Each structure stands twice: as structure tokens, then as C-alpha cells.
Short mmCIF file of C-alpha atoms in Angstrom, two decimals:
data_model
loop_
_atom_site.label_atom_id
_atom_site.label_comp_id
_atom_site.label_asym_id
_atom_site.label_seq_id
_atom_site.Cartn_x
_atom_site.Cartn_y
_atom_site.Cartn_z
CA MET A 6 -0.19 11.73 -36.96
CA THR A 7 2.19 9.27 -34.61
CA ASP A 8 0.51 7.39 -32.26
CA LEU A 9 2.71 9.34 -29.20
CA LEU A 10 0.79 12.34 -30.47
CA GLU A 11 -3.02 10.65 -30.65
CA PHE A 12 -2.33 9.87 -27.41
CA ILE A 13 -1.56 13.42 -25.81
CA PHE A 14 -4.26 14.65 -27.52
CA ALA A 15 -6.25 12.39 -26.41
CA ASN A 16 -5.32 11.67 -22.98
CA GLU A 17 -4.61 15.47 -22.24
CA GLU A 18 -6.56 18.19 -21.46
CA ALA A 19 -4.01 20.86 -21.70
CA PHE A 20 -3.38 20.05 -25.34
CA LYS A 21 -7.21 19.63 -26.51
CA SER A 22 -7.49 23.41 -27.29
CA ALA A 23 -6.07 24.53 -30.44
CA ARG A 24 -6.17 28.30 -29.47
CA ARG A 25 -3.67 26.48 -26.33
CA GLY A 26 -1.52 24.56 -28.70
CA TRP A 27 0.30 26.87 -30.63
CA GLY A 28 1.50 28.21 -27.45
CA LEU A 29 2.85 24.49 -26.66
CA PHE A 30 4.58 23.73 -29.57
CA SER A 31 6.35 26.75 -29.10
CA ASP A 32 9.24 27.88 -28.11
CA PHE A 33 8.46 29.70 -24.47
CA SER A 34 11.38 29.20 -22.64
CA ALA A 35 10.84 33.55 -22.85
CA GLN A 36 8.21 33.15 -20.64
CA ALA A 37 10.74 31.93 -17.93
CA GLY A 38 11.29 35.51 -16.58
CA ILE A 39 8.12 37.48 -18.44
CA ASN A 40 5.18 35.50 -17.55
CA SER A 41 6.20 33.05 -14.83
CA VAL A 42 2.89 31.81 -14.58
CA SER A 43 2.56 30.98 -18.33
CA PHE A 44 5.71 29.54 -18.41
CA THR A 45 4.89 26.84 -15.97
CA ALA A 46 1.76 25.61 -17.33
CA ASN A 47 3.40 24.57 -20.79
CA ALA A 48 5.95 23.09 -18.86
CA ASP A 49 3.62 21.11 -16.43
CA ALA A 50 1.47 20.34 -19.45
CA TRP A 51 4.60 18.03 -21.63
CA LYS A 52 5.93 17.13 -18.09
CA GLN A 53 2.42 15.58 -17.32
CA ALA A 54 2.19 13.96 -20.87
CA LEU A 55 5.24 12.74 -21.31
CA ALA A 56 5.23 11.00 -17.74
CA HIS A 57 1.71 9.74 -19.41
CA ALA A 58 3.00 8.58 -22.60
CA ALA A 59 5.72 6.74 -20.97
CA ILE A 60 4.02 4.55 -18.98
CA ALA A 61 1.62 3.86 -21.87
CA GLY A 62 5.04 2.61 -23.66
CA LEU A 63 4.95 5.42 -26.29
CA ILE A 64 7.90 6.96 -26.06
CA PRO A 65 10.37 6.21 -28.79
CA ASN A 66 13.56 4.62 -28.20
CA GLN A 67 16.73 4.32 -30.36
CA SER A 68 17.02 -0.06 -29.11
CA GLY A 69 13.86 -0.39 -29.75
CA VAL A 70 12.09 -1.67 -26.30
CA ARG A 71 9.86 1.14 -24.29
CA SER A 72 10.85 1.95 -21.22
CA LEU A 73 8.00 2.79 -19.05
CA LEU A 74 9.98 4.72 -16.05
CA SER A 75 12.58 7.04 -18.14
CA ILE A 76 12.41 9.09 -21.58
CA GLN A 77 14.72 9.25 -24.55
CA THR A 78 15.35 12.96 -25.50
CA GLY A 79 16.84 12.75 -29.19
CA ASP A 80 15.41 14.17 -32.64
CA GLN A 81 13.26 10.97 -32.57
CA LEU A 82 11.31 12.15 -30.18
CA LEU A 83 10.23 15.24 -31.84
CA THR A 84 9.68 13.26 -34.65
CA ALA A 85 6.79 11.22 -33.25
CA LEU A 86 5.87 14.38 -31.83
CA ALA A 87 5.43 16.80 -34.78
CA HIS A 88 2.12 18.14 -35.78
CA LYS A 89 0.99 18.21 -38.79
CA ASP A 90 -0.42 21.77 -37.67
CA TYR A 91 2.32 23.15 -35.21
CA GLY A 92 5.26 21.56 -36.57
CA ARG A 93 7.74 20.44 -33.78
CA PRO A 94 7.50 21.77 -30.27
CA LEU A 95 10.73 23.60 -30.30
CA GLY A 96 10.79 24.65 -26.57
CA LEU A 97 10.76 20.69 -25.30
CA TYR A 98 14.11 21.37 -24.24
CA VAL A 99 13.52 23.83 -21.76
CA VAL A 100 10.66 21.57 -20.79
CA PHE A 101 13.50 18.70 -19.58
CA GLU A 102 15.74 22.22 -17.51
CA ASP A 103 13.20 22.65 -15.78
CA ALA A 104 11.89 19.09 -14.95
CA VAL A 105 16.26 18.58 -13.93
CA SER A 106 16.47 21.85 -12.07
CA LYS A 107 13.70 20.57 -10.02
CA HIS A 108 14.77 16.88 -9.60
CA GLU A 109 11.21 15.90 -11.59
CA MET A 110 13.71 13.85 -14.43
CA ILE A 111 16.85 12.34 -13.78
CA PRO A 112 19.54 11.40 -16.31
CA LEU A 113 19.60 7.89 -15.78
CA ASN A 114 23.32 7.72 -15.52
CA ASP A 115 23.75 10.18 -12.28
CA PHE A 116 20.43 7.68 -11.24
CA LEU A 117 21.48 4.78 -11.10
CA SER A 118 25.48 6.14 -9.73
CA SER A 119 24.55 8.15 -7.16
CA ARG A 120 25.02 6.05 -3.10
CA THR A 121 22.89 9.41 -2.13
CA SER A 122 19.42 9.16 -2.10
CA ILE A 123 17.55 11.40 -4.92
CA TYR A 124 15.73 12.67 -1.61
CA GLN A 125 18.27 13.75 0.40
CA SER A 126 18.80 17.68 0.48
CA SER A 127 22.37 17.29 -0.25
CA TRP A 128 21.60 14.81 -3.95
CA SER A 129 22.37 16.84 -7.10
CA ILE A 130 23.95 15.73 -10.79
CA SER A 131 27.01 15.47 -11.95
CA PRO A 132 28.14 18.99 -13.18
CA VAL A 133 29.36 18.00 -16.09
CA ASN A 134 26.40 15.93 -17.61
CA ALA A 135 23.93 18.57 -15.94
CA PHE A 136 22.74 20.32 -19.04
CA LYS A 137 24.94 19.27 -22.42
CA TRP A 138 22.34 16.96 -22.52
CA GLY A 139 19.99 19.51 -23.35
CA LEU A 140 18.08 20.81 -26.07
CA ARG A 141 20.22 22.60 -28.71
CA LYS A 142 19.08 25.21 -31.48
CA LEU A 143 20.29 25.20 -34.56
CA GLY A 144 23.25 27.48 -35.63
CA VAL A 145 27.19 27.73 -33.70
CA LEU A 146 26.72 26.43 -29.59
CA GLY A 147 23.46 27.33 -29.40
CA GLU A 148 23.66 31.45 -31.01
CA PRO A 149 20.13 32.71 -32.18
CA ASN A 150 18.86 31.60 -35.05
CA VAL A 151 16.30 33.52 -36.09
CA GLY A 152 13.39 30.77 -36.91
CA ARG A 153 15.31 27.56 -36.27
CA LYS A 154 13.80 24.34 -35.84
CA GLY A 155 14.81 22.66 -32.60
CA LYS A 156 17.48 19.86 -32.15
CA LEU A 157 17.01 17.78 -29.10
CA GLU A 158 20.70 15.25 -28.20
CA ILE A 159 20.18 11.61 -26.96
CA ALA A 160 19.90 11.12 -23.24
CA ASN A 161 18.00 8.82 -20.78
CA PHE A 162 16.28 10.51 -18.05
CA VAL A 163 14.42 8.86 -15.41
CA VAL A 164 10.84 10.13 -14.80
CA VAL A 165 11.10 9.98 -10.86
CA THR A 166 7.10 10.51 -10.50
CA ASN A 167 6.90 7.10 -12.77
CA VAL A 168 9.16 5.61 -10.27
CA GLU A 169 7.55 6.03 -7.16
CA THR A 170 4.21 5.18 -8.89
CA ALA A 171 5.88 1.48 -9.81
CA ALA A 172 7.54 1.13 -6.41
CA GLU A 173 4.23 1.61 -4.67
CA LEU A 174 2.18 -0.64 -6.77
CA VAL A 175 5.78 -3.38 -6.19
CA LEU A 176 5.36 -2.96 -2.66
CA LYS A 177 1.69 -3.68 -2.24
CA HIS A 178 1.55 -6.63 -3.98
CA VAL A 179 5.02 -8.24 -2.05
CA SER A 180 3.34 -6.92 1.23
CA HIS A 181 1.55 -10.00 2.36
CA LEU A 182 4.58 -12.31 1.37
CA SER A 183 6.98 -13.79 3.89
CA GLY A 184 10.26 -15.77 4.26
CA VAL A 185 11.71 -16.91 0.52
CA ASP A 186 8.82 -15.13 -1.40
CA LEU A 187 10.66 -11.58 -0.48
CA LEU A 188 13.25 -12.83 -2.69
CA PHE A 189 13.57 -12.00 -6.59
CA SER A 190 15.33 -12.78 -8.78
CA ARG A 191 15.32 -10.06 -12.25
CA ILE A 192 13.29 -13.31 -13.51
CA ARG A 193 11.26 -13.81 -11.04
CA PHE A 194 10.51 -10.24 -10.79
CA LEU A 195 9.66 -9.51 -14.52
CA LYS A 196 7.41 -12.59 -14.17
CA GLU A 197 5.21 -11.77 -11.28
CA LEU A 198 5.81 -8.08 -10.73
CA GLY A 199 6.52 -6.43 -14.60
CA ASN A 200 2.76 -6.12 -15.43
CA VAL A 201 2.19 -3.91 -12.56
CA LEU A 202 2.31 -0.66 -13.96
CA ASN A 203 1.00 -1.25 -16.88
CA PRO A 204 -0.87 -4.49 -17.40
CA ALA A 205 -0.15 -4.77 -21.40
CA LEU A 206 3.90 -4.04 -21.38
CA SER A 207 6.75 -5.62 -19.34
CA PHE A 208 9.22 -3.04 -17.25
CA SER A 209 12.34 -3.37 -19.49
CA GLY A 210 15.81 -4.22 -18.25
CA THR A 211 16.63 -0.07 -17.54
CA ASP A 212 13.10 -0.20 -16.08
CA VAL A 213 13.97 -3.70 -13.65
CA ASP A 214 17.88 -1.38 -12.85
CA VAL A 215 16.16 1.43 -11.94
CA LEU A 216 13.38 0.27 -9.39
CA PHE A 217 16.19 -2.22 -7.83
CA VAL A 218 17.82 0.92 -7.51
CA TYR A 219 14.91 2.91 -5.84
CA LEU A 220 13.68 0.32 -3.92
CA SER A 221 17.20 -0.54 -2.02
CA ARG A 222 19.20 3.02 -1.64
CA ASP A 223 15.98 5.67 -1.58
CA LYS A 224 13.01 4.08 0.08
CA GLN A 225 15.75 1.17 2.29
CA VAL A 226 12.93 -1.57 1.93
CA ALA A 227 14.78 -3.81 -0.22
CA SER A 228 18.21 -4.56 -0.91
CA SER A 229 19.33 -5.81 -3.78
CA ASP A 230 22.90 -6.77 -5.86
CA GLY A 231 21.87 -5.81 -9.32
CA GLN A 232 20.63 -9.66 -10.00
CA THR A 233 18.61 -10.06 -7.10
CA ILE A 234 16.49 -8.41 -4.72
CA LYS A 235 15.42 -8.92 -1.77
CA PHE A 236 12.40 -6.93 0.91
CA LYS A 237 13.08 -6.56 4.36
CA SER A 238 10.82 -8.62 6.72
CA TYR A 239 7.94 -7.57 8.88
CA THR A 240 10.06 -8.05 12.19
CA GLU A 241 13.19 -6.04 10.88
CA THR A 242 13.99 -2.67 10.60
CA ARG A 243 16.52 -2.35 7.84
CA PRO A 244 17.21 -5.56 4.69
CA GLU A 245 19.79 -7.34 5.14
CA PRO A 246 21.86 -7.31 2.41
CA ILE A 247 22.08 -10.30 -0.25
CA ASN A 248 24.10 -13.50 0.63
CA ASP A 249 25.26 -16.38 -0.95
CA HIS A 250 21.92 -17.62 1.02
CA ASP A 251 19.61 -15.66 -0.84
CA THR A 252 21.78 -16.16 -4.36
CA ALA A 253 21.50 -19.77 -4.20
CA ILE A 254 17.68 -19.77 -3.13
CA SER A 255 16.66 -17.54 -5.64
CA ASN A 256 18.85 -19.54 -8.82
CA LEU A 257 17.49 -22.64 -7.16
CA ARG A 258 13.63 -21.07 -7.82
CA ASP A 259 14.58 -19.63 -11.54
CA LEU A 260 15.38 -23.69 -12.27
CA ILE A 261 12.07 -25.34 -10.84
CA ASP A 262 10.44 -22.61 -12.73
CA LYS A 263 11.90 -23.25 -16.36
CA LEU A 264 11.73 -26.83 -15.28
CA GLU A 265 8.23 -27.07 -14.77
CA SER A 266 7.69 -24.61 -17.95
CA GLN A 267 9.44 -27.73 -20.25
CA ILE A 268 7.30 -30.15 -18.89
CA PRO A 269 4.24 -29.17 -20.80
CA ALA A 270 5.99 -29.06 -24.06
CA LEU A 271 7.23 -33.04 -23.83
CA ASP A 272 4.20 -33.74 -22.50
CA GLN A 273 2.47 -32.28 -26.40
CA LYS A 274 5.40 -33.43 -28.10
CA ILE A 275 4.67 -36.92 -26.44
CA ALA A 276 0.84 -36.90 -27.92
CA GLU A 277 2.07 -35.22 -30.88
CA MET A 278 4.20 -38.28 -31.65
CA ASP A 279 2.11 -40.98 -30.23
CA ALA A 280 -0.64 -39.22 -32.89
CA SER A 281 1.43 -39.47 -35.58
CA ALA A 282 3.05 -43.43 -35.04
CA ARG A 283 -1.04 -44.23 -34.91
CA ILE A 284 -1.18 -41.48 -38.84
CA MET A 285 1.12 -44.02 -40.07
CA VAL A 286 0.31 -47.55 -38.47
CA GLY A 287 -2.87 -46.54 -40.63
CA ASN A 288 -0.93 -45.40 -43.64
CA LYS A 289 0.81 -49.10 -43.61
CA GLN A 290 4.05 -46.23 -43.43
CA MET A 291 5.90 -49.18 -40.47
CA ASN A 292 8.99 -47.10 -40.51
CA ALA A 293 8.02 -43.84 -40.10
CA ALA A 294 5.73 -45.58 -37.22
CA LYS A 295 8.77 -47.28 -36.00
CA GLN A 296 10.25 -43.46 -35.55
CA ALA A 297 7.67 -41.86 -34.66
CA LEU A 298 7.60 -44.71 -31.88
CA ARG A 299 11.00 -43.64 -31.08
CA SER A 300 10.88 -40.09 -30.63
CA LYS A 301 8.15 -40.30 -28.14
CA LYS A 302 9.77 -43.14 -26.25
CA MET A 303 13.08 -40.37 -25.95
CA LEU A 304 10.49 -38.20 -25.00
CA VAL A 305 9.06 -39.98 -21.97
CA SER A 306 11.95 -41.35 -20.75
CA ALA A 307 13.33 -37.33 -20.82
CA LEU A 308 9.54 -36.74 -19.38
CA VAL A 309 10.64 -38.67 -16.97
CA LYS A 310 14.12 -37.37 -15.49
CA ARG A 311 12.95 -34.18 -15.34
CA THR A 312 9.63 -34.75 -13.59
CA ALA A 313 12.21 -36.70 -11.04
CA THR A 314 15.06 -33.58 -11.15
CA LEU A 315 12.25 -31.71 -10.70
CA ASN A 316 11.04 -33.13 -8.24
CA SER A 317 13.76 -33.61 -6.58
CA LEU A 318 14.40 -29.60 -6.53
CA GLN A 319 11.34 -28.42 -4.75
CA SER A 320 11.53 -31.24 -2.14
CA THR A 321 14.83 -29.33 -1.31
CA TYR A 322 13.25 -25.72 -1.99
CA ALA A 323 10.77 -26.73 0.38
CA GLY A 324 13.41 -27.76 3.08
CA LEU A 325 15.30 -24.17 2.35
CA GLU A 326 12.00 -22.21 2.71
CA GLN A 327 11.16 -23.89 6.35
CA ALA A 328 14.32 -23.27 7.54
CA VAL A 329 14.23 -19.77 6.35
CA SER A 330 10.46 -19.70 8.29
CA GLN A 331 12.71 -21.62 10.90
CA VAL A 332 14.62 -17.96 10.83
CA GLU A 333 12.36 -15.81 10.84
CA ILE A 334 10.08 -17.34 14.08
CA PHE A 335 13.80 -16.98 15.53
CA SER A 336 14.34 -13.64 15.37
CA ALA A 337 10.45 -12.15 16.36
CA ILE A 338 11.22 -14.73 19.20
CA LYS A 339 14.34 -13.54 19.99
CA ALA A 340 12.95 -9.44 19.44
CA SER A 341 9.85 -10.47 21.44
CA SER A 342 12.64 -11.25 24.16
CA ALA A 343 14.94 -8.35 23.94
CA ALA A 344 11.75 -6.23 24.39
CA LEU A 345 10.16 -8.54 27.42
CA LYS A 346 13.53 -7.92 28.89
CA GLY A 347 14.12 -4.45 28.94
CA LEU A 348 9.88 -3.81 30.05
CA ASN A 349 11.03 -5.89 32.97
CA ASN A 350 13.95 -3.89 33.60
CA GLN A 351 11.86 -1.39 33.76
CA MET A 352 9.59 -2.31 36.49
CA GLY A 353 12.86 -3.79 38.38
CA SER A 354 12.34 -7.49 40.60
CA PRO A 355 8.92 -9.19 41.71
CA GLU A 356 10.52 -7.85 45.55
CA VAL A 357 10.34 -4.64 44.42
CA VAL A 358 6.76 -4.72 42.83
CA GLN A 359 4.82 -6.22 45.52
CA GLY A 360 6.59 -3.42 48.04
CA VAL A 361 4.46 -0.97 45.58
CA VAL A 362 1.72 -2.88 45.52
CA ASP A 363 1.21 -2.84 49.38
CA GLU A 364 2.35 0.72 49.32
CA LEU A 365 -1.13 1.20 47.20
CA ASN A 366 -2.65 -0.76 49.45
CA ASN A 367 -1.63 0.93 52.22
CA GLN A 368 -2.81 4.63 50.90
CA MET A 369 -5.79 3.23 49.57
CA ALA A 370 -7.13 2.14 53.31
CA ASN A 371 -6.10 5.65 54.12
CA VAL A 372 -7.65 7.52 51.71
CA ASP A 373 -11.12 5.27 52.69
CA GLU A 374 -10.75 6.58 55.97
CA VAL A 375 -10.30 10.05 55.69
CA SER A 376 -13.79 9.85 53.12
CA GLY A 377 -15.90 8.60 55.84
CA ILE A 378 -14.03 11.37 58.05
CA LEU A 379 -15.01 13.69 56.20
CA ASN A 380 -18.59 12.64 54.87
CA GLY A 381 -19.93 11.61 58.69
CA THR A 382 -22.02 14.11 60.90
CA GLY A 383 -19.72 13.80 63.57
CA GLN A 384 -22.88 12.09 66.43
CA PRO A 385 -22.15 8.13 67.04
CA VAL A 386 -25.29 6.37 66.07
CA ASP A 387 -26.66 4.22 69.56
CA GLU A 388 -27.04 0.56 67.88
CA THR A 389 -28.94 -0.20 70.81
CA GLU A 390 -31.79 2.07 70.25
CA ILE A 391 -31.12 0.99 66.50
CA GLU A 392 -32.20 -2.71 67.73
CA ALA A 393 -35.05 -1.62 69.76
CA GLU A 394 -36.77 0.39 66.39
CA LEU A 395 -36.11 -2.31 64.18
CA THR A 396 -37.92 -5.11 67.02
CA ALA A 397 -41.24 -3.19 67.44
CA LEU A 398 -40.98 -2.46 64.02
CA GLN A 399 -41.40 -6.51 63.61
CA SER A 400 -44.74 -6.92 66.30
CA PHE A 401 -46.40 -4.28 64.56
CA GLU A 402 -46.25 -6.41 61.06
CA THR A 403 -46.88 -9.37 63.32
CA ALA A 404 -49.43 -7.90 64.98
CA ALA A 405 -51.32 -6.20 61.18
CA ALA A 406 -51.19 -10.00 59.81
CA LEU A 407 -53.56 -11.49 62.96
CA GLY A 408 -55.58 -9.17 62.74
CA GLN A 409 -54.62 -7.70 66.06
CA LEU A 410 -54.72 -4.84 66.08
CA GLU A 411 -57.45 -2.16 66.67
CA PRO A 412 -58.66 0.19 63.74
CA ALA A 413 -57.17 3.14 64.96
CA GLN A 414 -53.95 1.31 65.78
CA LYS A 415 -54.32 0.26 62.40
CA GLY A 416 -53.94 3.44 61.37
CA LEU A 417 -57.83 4.27 60.14
CA LYS A 418 -60.04 6.81 61.53
CA THR A 419 -63.43 6.76 62.24
CA LEU A 420 -65.14 9.28 60.87
CA PRO A 421 -67.14 11.37 63.20
CA GLU A 422 -70.49 11.79 64.20
CA PRO A 423 -72.40 14.71 62.64
CA GLU A 424 -73.30 17.35 64.46
CA MET A 425 -76.79 18.27 65.11
CA MET A 426 -77.85 21.45 63.70
CA ASP A 427 -81.26 23.47 65.04
CA ILE A 428 -83.83 23.31 62.57
CA ASP A 429 -86.27 26.96 61.80
CA PRO A 430 -89.85 26.33 63.42
CA VAL A 431 -91.48 27.27 60.36
CA LEU A 432 -89.17 25.47 57.30
CA GLU A 433 -90.16 22.49 59.08
CA SER A 434 -94.22 23.25 58.74
CA LYS A 435 -93.90 24.11 55.22
CA GLU A 436 -91.70 21.11 55.56
CA LYS A 437 -94.59 18.86 56.11
CA GLU A 438 -97.44 21.05 54.58
CA ARG A 439 -95.84 20.58 50.74
CA PRO A 440 -97.47 17.67 49.04
CA LEU A 441 -95.47 14.46 47.71
CA LEU A 442 -94.82 14.23 44.09
CA ALA A 443 -96.33 10.81 42.35
#
């Protein structure tokens, strides 16, 4: 079993059932009109399996370069999918036909050449290319041939779900960038973002082409000329086209990266020549030692020159970076100024605003006056009586504090004398005769 087939049977649930396997590897095209549910289930299982296998870098390609975002059909793919029990997948051609009809897979040339977004309802592939790529059945021009095996012609199809996933990951990685860092050459793009979809496998050149087109045409979050891509900044509503300045900055960064990668190699060679010269001297091989020292001296000279060049280029790049940042800041200030001007125009001049505020204050005063009328008793209060009552209360409190008030005035009442009750003479006599308790 090939690596591709092992991956599919290990990771796709639909392929783990032996009973289901016979159906998946059969020519189930007739089910489209008889049992649409079964047809859709089989087609979707294959589309998902192939898309996942593409991300894993397991779809074979005649060029030998595996694509993560596209699938190449052909006899090579059928051979890689051949099972020892089920044989080749005879219905694979209808899987691609179904995927193309639903815009889940798009012929590569149509994807790259179209000026219309794939998400527009008017988008369609070239009628000439629509089905000439498909799996042809053995026989004359696709005529039925009982017991046939499938034959899949060579063609390349972009897997839309894979492209969408890759684009989302790329945008996540660049979301925190600004200024010149939003500018990527193909070299830098592959170096910094090539492994976002598969950490173990980088995008192919075709994958980069597909992503540059998709991000600029379909997502409209970047502009690209095929060699450079520039993501829009947070101040832009639409990305600015690539210009000569962008190309120069991109090339300068690539050159800096190249020189930075060369310096460690030169350091290592210098160390090797120095060690070699020491060994030759120890072995009394003076001519060989001199040759090693000459090589060392040449390498040191090259290192000094490249370091100086690198420092100069880095200074230039820093100046460009600062200039781009200043332009970005100026654009933000300019946009903010325009927005503030628009808001001020909505309010009018300061005199107009002051007039509105004064009118508001007048109306609030009217509201307070009306509230006072509605909430009042309607009878005026005699303030003279209020003052007299307050004075009396103060005098009372002062007298109470000095002890000059009578008890009754202090709020205390004397207890009344108990009233005398008539007592029965007989009871009084008996009480007198009762002996006293010891």
C-alpha cells in the first residue's frame, strides 16, 4: 500500500469500513440519478480525503514537487490509490466533475488567469476546458466498456478549501505587522510563511502563485505583481498597487538576508583555515601552513568587505523603514483630520453650537418652572410663622438644658394619687385576728 493510501485509510473515517470501501472504489457515477444521498456521501469522502492528503504532501506530481494547494490528476494518481483488494478507484473521475461543478476544485489555469473573483456568482471556468480534462473511460471516446478500469487524464486542480485555510493562516501571521514588514518577495514569503499550512513541508512555487492571486483578487487584502506581495495596512481600505519603491525595498531586504547568511559560513571557513595552519605547523609542513594562512587572509578580507556592505545596506534599509513608517503615520493623521473636519461640519460653527446650548438651557429652566408649579400645594407659605416657630423650639431646647423647666414641661407626668376604696368592716376584723406567720 502506498503512503497516500495508507494516509487515507488511517485518517479518513469513511475508508475504515471494509463494506464502505467497495462502494468508494467502484464506479458510483450511476448513483447520481438513482441514490443521490449515497453518491454525495462517496464523492464528499473522496474530496475530503484528497484535500487532506494534498496538505500532507502525498499527492504525486510529475514534476516531483508536491503541491499543498492543488491536485494533479492522471494515471500516476490512480496508481497511488490502487488497493490490493478494491483495485483502482473507478469513480474518481466523477468526484472531480462534481467538485468542479460546485467550485470546490478549479482548474489551475482558469484559477490563475481569471480576473473575476471565484466568489462572484458570475464566475465560471472556460467552457472549452470544462470537461476535456476529466477521467475518460476506456473505449472509443468514452463509450461504455463493461469491466473497464478508469483512466484519468493529466490536469491540475486548485483545492479551494486548502487555499482558504492557507490564506487564513498567512493573514494571522501578518496581522501584527506594519510598514515595510508588510512587503514580501517570493523568497521572503517562502522563508517566513512557507510552512504555515504544513510545518514539515513548504509551499511549492505553484502554491505561492495561487496564494498571491487569491489574496489579491479574491480576498483583496494585498496587491501583487507575481514576484512581490504587499499586504494592506490598517489605515488602508484597499491595498495600494505594487510600485517601484516596493520592488526596490523588497530586493534590498533579499540582498541583506543573503549577506547575513554568508557571514556565518565565512566565519566557519576562517576558523577551519586557522586550525589547518596550526596542524601543518605542528607537522612541520610549512608550505601547506602558508597556503592555509593565505586562504585565511583572503577569507578575512572578504568577511570585512561583506560586513561593511551589510552594515551599509542595513542603514539604508533602516532609513527606508523609517520613511515608510512616517508616510503611514502621516496618512493616518490626514485621514483623522478629514474625519474630524466632517464631524465639525455636521455640528456647524462655534456660534451655532453656543446658540443650541443656550436654547437648551432656556428650555431646561422652563421645565424646572413647570415642575415646580405642578408639584406645589397652591397655597403660599408664611415665612414669618416659620421663623417664629423655629425661635420657640430653640428657646425650649435651651431651657431644658439649663433645668429651668417644670416636670410637666419636660414631658414628664406625675403619677396620680391612688383613690381610697371602701373596706368591708368584717374583712378588716378578720385580717386583724389572723395570726402572724413566724
